[in-house]
PDB file of C-alpha atoms in Angstrom:
ATOM      1  CA  MET A  60     -23.640  71.833-124.568  1.00  0.00           C
ATOM      2  CA  GLU A  61     -23.723  71.731-120.774  1.00  0.00           C
ATOM      3  CA  LEU A  62     -23.433  68.425-118.944  1.00  0.00           C
ATOM      4  CA  THR A  63     -23.295  68.600-115.154  1.00  0.00           C
ATOM      5  CA  THR A  64     -23.593  64.891-114.188  1.00  0.00           C
ATOM      6  CA  PRO A  65     -20.190  63.206-114.055  1.00  0.00           C
ATOM      7  CA  THR A  66     -19.800  59.851-115.776  1.00  0.00           C
ATOM      8  CA  LYS A  67     -19.476  56.952-113.309  1.00  0.00           C
ATOM      9  CA  LEU A  68     -16.064  55.254-113.873  1.00  0.00           C
ATOM     10  CA  GLU A  69     -16.574  51.508-113.538  1.00  0.00           C
ATOM     11  CA  PHE A  70     -12.913  50.766-114.176  1.00  0.00           C
ATOM     12  CA  TYR A  71     -11.998  52.581-110.980  1.00  0.00           C
ATOM     13  CA  ASP A  72     -12.836  49.504-108.910  1.00  0.00           C
ATOM     14  CA  GLN A  73     -13.201  46.869-111.673  1.00  0.00           C
ATOM     15  CA  MET A  74     -10.016  47.268-113.694  1.00  0.00           C
ATOM     16  CA  LEU A  75     -10.287  43.789-115.272  1.00  0.00           C
ATOM     17  CA  LYS A  76     -13.881  44.233-116.471  1.00  0.00           C
ATOM     18  CA  LEU A  77     -13.996  44.503-120.241  1.00  0.00           C
ATOM     19  CA  GLN A  78     -17.731  44.349-120.922  1.00  0.00           C
ATOM     20  CA  SER A  79     -20.620  46.173-119.241  1.00  0.00           C
ATOM     21  CA  LYS A  80     -23.950  47.905-119.793  1.00  0.00           C
ATOM     22  CA  ALA A  81     -24.778  51.583-119.656  1.00  0.00           C
ATOM     23  CA  ILE A  82     -27.496  54.089-120.627  1.00  0.00           C
ATOM     24  CA  LEU A  83     -26.995  56.454-123.568  1.00  0.00           C
ATOM     25  CA  VAL A  84     -27.144  60.027-122.322  1.00  0.00           C
ATOM     26  CA  HIS A  85     -26.247  62.000-125.475  1.00  0.00           C
ATOM     27  CA  TYR A  86     -24.924  61.584-129.060  1.00  0.00           C
ATOM     28  CA  PHE A  87     -23.479  64.638-130.737  1.00  0.00           C
ATOM     29  CA  LYS A  88     -21.010  66.039-133.218  1.00  0.00           C
ATOM     30  CA  GLY A  89     -18.305  68.165-131.649  1.00  0.00           C
ATOM     31  CA  ASP A  90     -16.784  71.403-132.928  1.00  0.00           C
ATOM     32  CA  ASP A  91     -13.896  69.387-134.356  1.00  0.00           C
ATOM     33  CA  GLY A  92     -16.288  67.301-136.448  1.00  0.00           C
ATOM     34  CA  ARG A  93     -15.841  64.165-134.359  1.00  0.00           C
ATOM     35  CA  LYS A  94     -18.930  62.257-133.184  1.00  0.00           C
ATOM     36  CA  ALA A  95     -19.199  61.190-129.589  1.00  0.00           C
ATOM     37  CA  LEU A  96     -21.373  59.206-127.162  1.00  0.00           C
ATOM     38  CA  ILE A  97     -21.884  60.205-123.535  1.00  0.00           C
ATOM     39  CA  LEU A  98     -23.078  57.474-121.182  1.00  0.00           C
ATOM     40  CA  ASP A  99     -24.192  57.361-117.557  1.00  0.00           C
ATOM     41  CA  ASN A 100     -21.237  55.057-116.724  1.00  0.00           C
ATOM     42  CA  THR A 101     -18.269  53.544-118.572  1.00  0.00           C
ATOM     43  CA  ILE A 102     -15.565  50.919-118.377  1.00  0.00           C
ATOM     44  CA  PHE A 103     -13.547  52.794-121.092  1.00  0.00           C
ATOM     45  CA  HIS A 104     -10.456  54.487-119.661  1.00  0.00           C
ATOM     46  CA  PRO A 105     -10.087  58.017-121.073  1.00  0.00           C
ATOM     47  CA  GLN A 106      -6.610  59.250-122.070  1.00  0.00           C
ATOM     48  CA  GLY A 107      -4.896  60.819-119.057  1.00  0.00           C
ATOM     49  CA  GLY A 108      -2.299  60.310-116.389  1.00  0.00           C
ATOM     50  CA  GLY A 109       0.177  59.308-119.088  1.00  0.00           C
ATOM     51  CA  GLN A 110      -1.989  56.422-120.200  1.00  0.00           C
ATOM     52  CA  PRO A 111      -3.617  56.125-123.675  1.00  0.00           C
ATOM     53  CA  SER A 112      -7.365  55.749-123.965  1.00  0.00           C
ATOM     54  CA  ASP A 113      -9.128  52.442-124.442  1.00  0.00           C
ATOM     55  CA  THR A 114     -10.763  51.578-127.738  1.00  0.00           C
ATOM     56  CA  GLY A 115     -13.521  49.112-128.564  1.00  0.00           C
ATOM     57  CA  PHE A 116     -17.210  49.036-129.414  1.00  0.00           C
ATOM     58  CA  ILE A 117     -20.540  50.304-128.053  1.00  0.00           C
ATOM     59  CA  CYS A 118     -23.642  48.480-129.280  1.00  0.00           C
ATOM     60  CA  VAL A 119     -27.269  49.436-128.870  1.00  0.00           C
ATOM     61  CA  THR A 120     -29.202  46.597-127.143  1.00  0.00           C
ATOM     62  CA  ASP A 121     -31.562  44.738-129.477  1.00  0.00           C
ATOM     63  CA  SER A 122     -30.082  46.471-132.565  1.00  0.00           C
ATOM     64  CA  ASN A 123     -27.386  45.756-135.141  1.00  0.00           C
ATOM     65  CA  LEU A 124     -25.805  49.150-134.614  1.00  0.00           C
ATOM     66  CA  ARG A 125     -22.139  49.175-133.559  1.00  0.00           C
ATOM     67  CA  PHE A 126     -20.271  52.341-132.683  1.00  0.00           C
ATOM     68  CA  CYS A 127     -16.497  51.965-133.050  1.00  0.00           C
ATOM     69  CA  VAL A 128     -14.812  53.761-130.165  1.00  0.00           C
ATOM     70  CA  GLN A 129     -11.535  55.262-131.459  1.00  0.00           C
ATOM     71  CA  ASP A 130     -10.677  57.710-128.690  1.00  0.00           C
ATOM     72  CA  VAL A 131     -11.918  58.467-125.184  1.00  0.00           C
ATOM     73  CA  ARG A 132     -11.470  61.784-123.336  1.00  0.00           C
ATOM     74  CA  SER A 133     -12.708  63.289-120.088  1.00  0.00           C
ATOM     75  CA  LYS A 134     -13.675  66.874-119.361  1.00  0.00           C
ATOM     76  CA  ASP A 135     -15.087  68.154-116.084  1.00  0.00           C
ATOM     77  CA  GLY A 136     -15.899  64.600-115.035  1.00  0.00           C
ATOM     78  CA  VAL A 137     -17.828  63.770-118.203  1.00  0.00           C
ATOM     79  CA  VAL A 138     -16.384  61.046-120.446  1.00  0.00           C
ATOM     80  CA  PHE A 139     -16.628  61.434-124.217  1.00  0.00           C
ATOM     81  CA  HIS A 140     -16.451  58.275-126.405  1.00  0.00           C
ATOM     82  CA  TYR A 141     -15.323  59.451-129.861  1.00  0.00           C
ATOM     83  CA  GLY A 142     -15.738  57.307-132.919  1.00  0.00           C
ATOM     84  CA  VAL A 143     -18.004  56.334-135.825  1.00  0.00           C
ATOM     85  CA  ALA A 144     -20.970  54.072-136.455  1.00  0.00           C
ATOM     86  CA  GLU A 145     -20.022  51.072-138.589  1.00  0.00           C
ATOM     87  CA  ASP A 146     -23.154  51.705-140.694  1.00  0.00           C
ATOM     88  CA  SER A 147     -23.644  55.452-141.049  1.00  0.00           C
ATOM     89  CA  SER A 148     -27.223  54.901-142.261  1.00  0.00           C
ATOM     90  CA  MET A 149     -28.133  53.795-138.708  1.00  0.00           C
ATOM     91  CA  GLU A 150     -26.859  56.939-136.977  1.00  0.00           C
ATOM     92  CA  ASN A 151     -30.439  58.123-136.452  1.00  0.00           C
ATOM     93  CA  GLU A 152     -30.784  55.362-133.851  1.00  0.00           C
ATOM     94  CA  LEU A 153     -28.082  57.108-131.835  1.00  0.00           C
ATOM     95  CA  GLU A 154     -29.565  60.567-132.431  1.00  0.00           C
ATOM     96  CA  GLN A 155     -32.928  59.340-131.098  1.00  0.00           C
ATOM     97  CA  GLY A 156     -31.445  56.846-128.608  1.00  0.00           C
ATOM     98  CA  LYS A 157     -31.340  58.892-125.424  1.00  0.00           C
ATOM     99  CA  GLY A 158     -32.213  56.618-122.485  1.00  0.00           C
ATOM    100  CA  LYS A 159     -31.528  53.373-124.397  1.00  0.00           C
ATOM    101  CA  GLU A 160     -29.382  50.608-122.975  1.00  0.00           C
ATOM    102  CA  VAL A 161     -26.017  50.023-124.671  1.00  0.00           C
ATOM    103  CA  ILE A 162     -23.407  47.311-124.322  1.00  0.00           C
ATOM    104  CA  LEU A 163     -19.737  48.316-123.936  1.00  0.00           C
ATOM    105  CA  GLN A 164     -16.856  46.143-125.102  1.00  0.00           C
ATOM    106  CA  VAL A 165     -13.259  47.251-124.462  1.00  0.00           C
ATOM    107  CA  ASP A 166     -10.469  45.991-126.744  1.00  0.00           C
ATOM    108  CA  GLU A 167      -8.777  43.447-124.481  1.00  0.00           C
ATOM    109  CA  SER A 168      -5.265  43.403-126.043  1.00  0.00           C
ATOM    110  CA  ARG A 169      -4.921  47.191-125.952  1.00  0.00           C
ATOM    111  CA  ARG A 170      -6.195  47.412-122.344  1.00  0.00           C
ATOM    112  CA  ARG A 171      -3.798  44.684-121.179  1.00  0.00           C
ATOM    113  CA  LEU A 172      -0.818  46.424-122.841  1.00  0.00           C
ATOM    114  CA  ASN A 173      -1.782  49.825-121.461  1.00  0.00           C
ATOM    115  CA  SER A 174      -2.182  48.388-117.974  1.00  0.00           C
ATOM    116  CA  ARG A 175       1.183  46.584-118.133  1.00  0.00           C
ATOM    117  CA  LEU A 176       2.954  49.763-119.206  1.00  0.00           C
ATOM    118  CA  HIS A 177       1.255  51.858-116.504  1.00  0.00           C
ATOM    119  CA  SER A 178       1.998  49.333-113.779  1.00  0.00           C
ATOM    120  CA  ALA A 179       5.622  49.171-114.972  1.00  0.00           C
ATOM    121  CA  GLY A 180       5.924  52.925-114.504  1.00  0.00           C
ATOM    122  CA  HIS A 181       4.691  52.668-110.891  1.00  0.00           C
ATOM    123  CA  LEU A 182       6.998  49.725-110.185  1.00  0.00           C
ATOM    124  CA  LEU A 183       9.885  51.830-111.480  1.00  0.00           C
ATOM    125  CA  ASP A 184       9.114  54.370-108.789  1.00  0.00           C
ATOM    126  CA  VAL A 185       9.437  51.635-106.157  1.00  0.00           C
ATOM    127  CA  CYS A 186      12.796  50.505-107.584  1.00  0.00           C
ATOM    128  CA  MET A 187      14.191  54.015-107.629  1.00  0.00           C
ATOM    129  CA  ARG A 188      13.619  54.240-103.884  1.00  0.00           C
ATOM    130  CA  ASN A 189      15.050  50.735-103.322  1.00  0.00           C
ATOM    131  CA  VAL A 190      18.356  51.500-105.055  1.00  0.00           C
ATOM    132  CA  GLY A 191      18.956  54.737-103.203  1.00  0.00           C
ATOM    133  CA  PHE A 192      17.232  57.326-105.375  1.00  0.00           C
ATOM    134  CA  ALA A 193      14.466  58.177-102.915  1.00  0.00           C
ATOM    135  CA  HIS A 194      15.498  61.826-103.083  1.00  0.00           C
ATOM    136  CA  LEU A 195      14.486  62.034-106.727  1.00  0.00           C
ATOM    137  CA  GLU A 196      10.983  63.397-107.331  1.00  0.00           C
ATOM    138  CA  PRO A 197       8.908  61.491-109.906  1.00  0.00           C
ATOM    139  CA  GLY A 198       7.596  63.782-112.643  1.00  0.00           C
ATOM    140  CA  LYS A 199       6.033  63.163-116.001  1.00  0.00           C
ATOM    141  CA  GLY A 200       5.065  59.598-116.806  1.00  0.00           C
ATOM    142  CA  TYR A 201       4.491  58.425-120.397  1.00  0.00           C
ATOM    143  CA  HIS A 202       2.921  54.980-120.557  1.00  0.00           C
ATOM    144  CA  PHE A 203       2.463  54.678-124.332  1.00  0.00           C
ATOM    145  CA  PRO A 204       3.855  51.731-126.346  1.00  0.00           C
ATOM    146  CA  ASP A 205       6.031  53.935-128.539  1.00  0.00           C
ATOM    147  CA  GLY A 206       8.604  54.665-125.846  1.00  0.00           C
ATOM    148  CA  PRO A 207       7.358  54.580-122.246  1.00  0.00           C
ATOM    149  CA  PHE A 208       9.296  56.583-119.646  1.00  0.00           C
ATOM    150  CA  VAL A 209       9.217  58.281-116.278  1.00  0.00           C
ATOM    151  CA  GLU A 210      11.079  61.534-115.551  1.00  0.00           C
ATOM    152  CA  TYR A 211      12.632  62.230-112.143  1.00  0.00           C
ATOM    153  CA  LYS A 212      13.766  65.608-110.871  1.00  0.00           C
ATOM    154  CA  GLY A 213      16.931  65.826-108.834  1.00  0.00           C
ATOM    155  CA  THR A 214      20.712  65.587-108.892  1.00  0.00           C
ATOM    156  CA  VAL A 215      22.777  62.390-109.343  1.00  0.00           C
ATOM    157  CA  PRO A 216      26.526  62.243-109.994  1.00  0.00           C
ATOM    158  CA  LEU A 217      27.087  61.308-113.655  1.00  0.00           C
ATOM    159  CA  ASN A 218      29.408  58.427-112.803  1.00  0.00           C
ATOM    160  CA  GLU A 219      26.800  56.995-110.500  1.00  0.00           C
ATOM    161  CA  LEU A 220      23.942  57.345-112.942  1.00  0.00           C
ATOM    162  CA  GLN A 221      24.974  54.659-115.430  1.00  0.00           C
ATOM    163  CA  ASN A 222      26.163  52.287-112.707  1.00  0.00           C
ATOM    164  CA  LYS A 223      22.663  52.422-111.205  1.00  0.00           C
ATOM    165  CA  GLN A 224      21.020  51.557-114.508  1.00  0.00           C
ATOM    166  CA  ARG A 225      21.916  47.875-114.221  1.00  0.00           C
ATOM    167  CA  GLU A 226      21.018  47.861-110.534  1.00  0.00           C
ATOM    168  CA  ILE A 227      17.559  49.274-111.254  1.00  0.00           C
ATOM    169  CA  GLU A 228      16.972  46.718-113.997  1.00  0.00           C
ATOM    170  CA  ILE A 229      17.944  43.784-111.722  1.00  0.00           C
ATOM    171  CA  GLU A 230      15.784  45.141-108.918  1.00  0.00           C
ATOM    172  CA  VAL A 231      12.666  45.716-111.071  1.00  0.00           C
ATOM    173  CA  ASN A 232      12.845  42.286-112.670  1.00  0.00           C
ATOM    174  CA  ALA A 233      13.337  40.647-109.291  1.00  0.00           C
ATOM    175  CA  LEU A 234      10.127  42.349-108.083  1.00  0.00           C
ATOM    176  CA  ILE A 235       8.311  41.234-111.203  1.00  0.00           C
ATOM    177  CA  SER A 236       9.479  37.620-110.612  1.00  0.00           C
ATOM    178  CA  LYS A 237       8.330  37.821-106.981  1.00  0.00           C
ATOM    179  CA  GLY A 238       4.891  39.126-107.969  1.00  0.00           C
ATOM    180  CA  GLY A 239       2.309  40.689-105.757  1.00  0.00           C
ATOM    181  CA  LYS A 240      -1.352  41.569-105.881  1.00  0.00           C
ATOM    182  CA  VAL A 241      -2.286  44.960-107.276  1.00  0.00           C
ATOM    183  CA  ASN A 242      -5.184  46.770-105.539  1.00  0.00           C
ATOM    184  CA  ALA A 243      -7.077  49.984-106.268  1.00  0.00           C
ATOM    185  CA  THR A 244      -8.938  51.672-103.379  1.00  0.00           C
ATOM    186  CA  VAL A 245     -10.637  55.042-102.949  1.00  0.00           C
ATOM    187  CA  LEU A 246      -9.808  56.279 -99.452  1.00  0.00           C
ATOM    188  CA  PRO A 247     -10.244  59.302 -97.215  1.00  0.00           C
ATOM    189  CA  TYR A 248      -7.270  61.661 -97.418  1.00  0.00           C
ATOM    190  CA  ARG A 249      -5.633  60.659 -94.097  1.00  0.00           C
ATOM    191  CA  GLU A 250      -5.908  56.902 -94.774  1.00  0.00           C
ATOM    192  CA  ALA A 251      -4.594  57.419 -98.318  1.00  0.00           C
ATOM    193  CA  ALA A 252      -1.583  59.336 -97.003  1.00  0.00           C
ATOM    194  CA  GLU A 253      -0.772  56.531 -94.559  1.00  0.00           C
ATOM    195  CA  LEU A 254      -0.949  53.935 -97.374  1.00  0.00           C
ATOM    196  CA  CYS A 255       1.407  56.081 -99.465  1.00  0.00           C
ATOM    197  CA  GLY A 256       4.192  56.289 -96.854  1.00  0.00           C
ATOM    198  CA  GLY A 257       2.832  59.203 -94.794  1.00  0.00           C
ATOM    199  CA  SER A 258       2.163  61.907 -97.354  1.00  0.00           C
ATOM    200  CA  LEU A 259       0.466  62.666-100.624  1.00  0.00           C
ATOM    201  CA  PRO A 260       1.547  64.900-103.553  1.00  0.00           C
ATOM    202  CA  ASP A 261       0.553  68.571-103.395  1.00  0.00           C
ATOM    203  CA  TYR A 262      -1.997  68.133-106.223  1.00  0.00           C
ATOM    204  CA  ILE A 263      -4.068  65.897-103.918  1.00  0.00           C
ATOM    205  CA  HIS A 264      -6.175  68.282-101.852  1.00  0.00           C
ATOM    206  CA  PRO A 265      -6.757  67.668 -98.134  1.00  0.00           C
ATOM    207  CA  GLY A 266     -10.306  66.499 -97.549  1.00  0.00           C
ATOM    208  CA  SER A 267     -10.516  64.706-100.874  1.00  0.00           C
ATOM    209  CA  ASN A 268     -10.869  60.936-101.314  1.00  0.00           C
ATOM    210  CA  PRO A 269      -8.085  59.893-103.716  1.00  0.00           C
ATOM    211  CA  ARG A 270      -7.857  56.577-105.469  1.00  0.00           C
ATOM    212  CA  ILE A 271      -4.715  54.678-104.386  1.00  0.00           C
ATOM    213  CA  ILE A 272      -2.936  51.978-106.366  1.00  0.00           C
ATOM    214  CA  LYS A 273      -0.851  49.532-104.304  1.00  0.00           C
ATOM    215  CA  LEU A 274       1.563  47.073-105.930  1.00  0.00           C
ATOM    216  CA  GLY A 275       2.182  44.172-103.596  1.00  0.00           C
ATOM    217  CA  ASP A 276       3.595  45.167-100.215  1.00  0.00           C
ATOM    218  CA  ASN A 277       5.045  48.419-101.511  1.00  0.00           C
ATOM    219  CA  PRO A 278       3.771  51.905-100.579  1.00  0.00           C
ATOM    220  CA  GLY A 279       0.713  53.093-102.545  1.00  0.00           C
ATOM    221  CA  CYS A 280       0.444  55.920-105.038  1.00  0.00           C
ATOM    222  CA  PRO A 281      -2.443  58.126-106.189  1.00  0.00           C
ATOM    223  CA  CYS A 282      -3.557  57.062-109.661  1.00  0.00           C
ATOM    224  CA  GLY A 283      -6.655  57.089-111.880  1.00  0.00           C
ATOM    225  CA  GLY A 284      -5.461  54.519-114.440  1.00  0.00           C
ATOM    226  CA  THR A 285      -5.806  50.817-115.091  1.00  0.00           C
ATOM    227  CA  HIS A 286      -3.269  48.233-113.950  1.00  0.00           C
ATOM    228  CA  VAL A 287      -2.427  44.549-113.995  1.00  0.00           C
ATOM    229  CA  SER A 288      -3.916  42.293-111.335  1.00  0.00           C
ATOM    230  CA  ASP A 289      -0.511  41.015-110.265  1.00  0.00           C
ATOM    231  CA  VAL A 290       2.965  42.522-110.594  1.00  0.00           C
ATOM    232  CA  SER A 291       4.138  39.329-112.350  1.00  0.00           C
ATOM    233  CA  GLU A 292       1.930  40.199-115.338  1.00  0.00           C
ATOM    234  CA  ILE A 293       4.346  42.970-116.254  1.00  0.00           C
ATOM    235  CA  LEU A 294       6.557  40.036-117.432  1.00  0.00           C
ATOM    236  CA  SER A 295       9.882  41.860-117.673  1.00  0.00           C
ATOM    237  CA  MET A 296      11.541  45.239-118.139  1.00  0.00           C
ATOM    238  CA  LYS A 297      14.582  46.707-119.862  1.00  0.00           C
ATOM    239  CA  VAL A 298      15.746  49.936-118.306  1.00  0.00           C
ATOM    240  CA  TYR A 299      17.592  52.823-119.936  1.00  0.00           C
ATOM    241  CA  ILE A 300      18.651  56.111-118.277  1.00  0.00           C
ATOM    242  CA  ILE A 301      18.904  59.344-120.255  1.00  0.00           C
ATOM    243  CA  ASN A 302      20.380  62.321-118.395  1.00  0.00           C
ATOM    244  CA  LEU A 303      18.511  65.610-119.009  1.00  0.00           C
ATOM    245  CA  LEU A 304      20.200  68.847-118.093  1.00  0.00           C
ATOM    246  CA  HIS A 305      18.689  72.208-117.301  1.00  0.00           C
ATOM    247  CA  LEU A 306      19.751  75.502-115.687  1.00  0.00           C
ATOM    248  CA  GLU A 307      18.409  76.384-112.250  1.00  0.00           C
ATOM    249  CA  ASN A 308      19.715  79.495-110.457  1.00  0.00           C
ATOM    250  CA  ASP A 309      22.707  79.486-112.861  1.00  0.00           C
ATOM    251  CA  ASN A 310      23.546  75.848-111.846  1.00  0.00           C
ATOM    252  CA  LEU A 311      23.463  72.936-114.216  1.00  0.00           C
ATOM    253  CA  ILE A 312      21.066  70.318-112.822  1.00  0.00           C
ATOM    254  CA  ASN A 313      20.632  66.801-114.161  1.00  0.00           C
ATOM    255  CA  ASP A 314      17.195  65.190-114.287  1.00  0.00           C
ATOM    256  CA  PRO A 315      17.308  61.433-114.926  1.00  0.00           C
ATOM    257  CA  HIS A 316      14.844  60.273-117.573  1.00  0.00           C
ATOM    258  CA  VAL A 317      14.236  56.569-117.116  1.00  0.00           C
ATOM    259  CA  SER A 318      12.752  54.609-119.963  1.00  0.00           C
ATOM    260  CA  GLU A 319      11.121  51.233-119.425  1.00  0.00           C
ATOM    261  CA  CYS A 320      10.706  48.756-122.231  1.00  0.00           C
ATOM    262  CA  GLN A 321       8.723  45.532-122.154  1.00  0.00           C
ATOM    263  CA  ILE A 322      10.404  42.462-123.650  1.00  0.00           C
TER     264      ILE A 322
END
């Protein structure tokens, strides 16, 4: 199956929107046996960038059919909404429904939690710079409820690492208490770089128009996920630091692995 038209991502500029309308483009059964809907646009966030996918429902307008969205993925710009029809006897409506209007409803509690965890990871990056760890390079981020963390690459003296743990936790909770509006903006490359402190990661290609997330007055960061509307909505964080060691040019290097935990 070839699909060349990318799905419009409504959550890109309307992160708080939980209900919308779209047009059904295709309903099919994948090679793995899962059934999926493809729409012309979506407010469902697909899994990616360390953030879990949204779940919820898609209903055909003027019909009793409800499709339970259990997983959302993106490939080559096309978003696949995987799930099952509540009443399997009505699947033929989906099979013959190309061009029909559907109503999308995102699970609110899951979206809010995912957004809090993702914003917490970005705020942690800010705190690492504020406490003197600007030389550490952010790596993998895991913003799932079962143990969210951010990895940083670099070297920190072991005796300093644990002392900084408490300092980071105090700093991040102070920023949460202060609050600050969270904005998402798609910008030309040069403007995006300026908003992010003068440069962008290597994976952002010059000439592109990256989406930048900005938490309060802090420097921005490229991101395709969903976030809280205000830093204060993160509520609070508990910080743990795990030191990961690896060999590089026969030298033992420590990479701090910082876990954040909502309380």
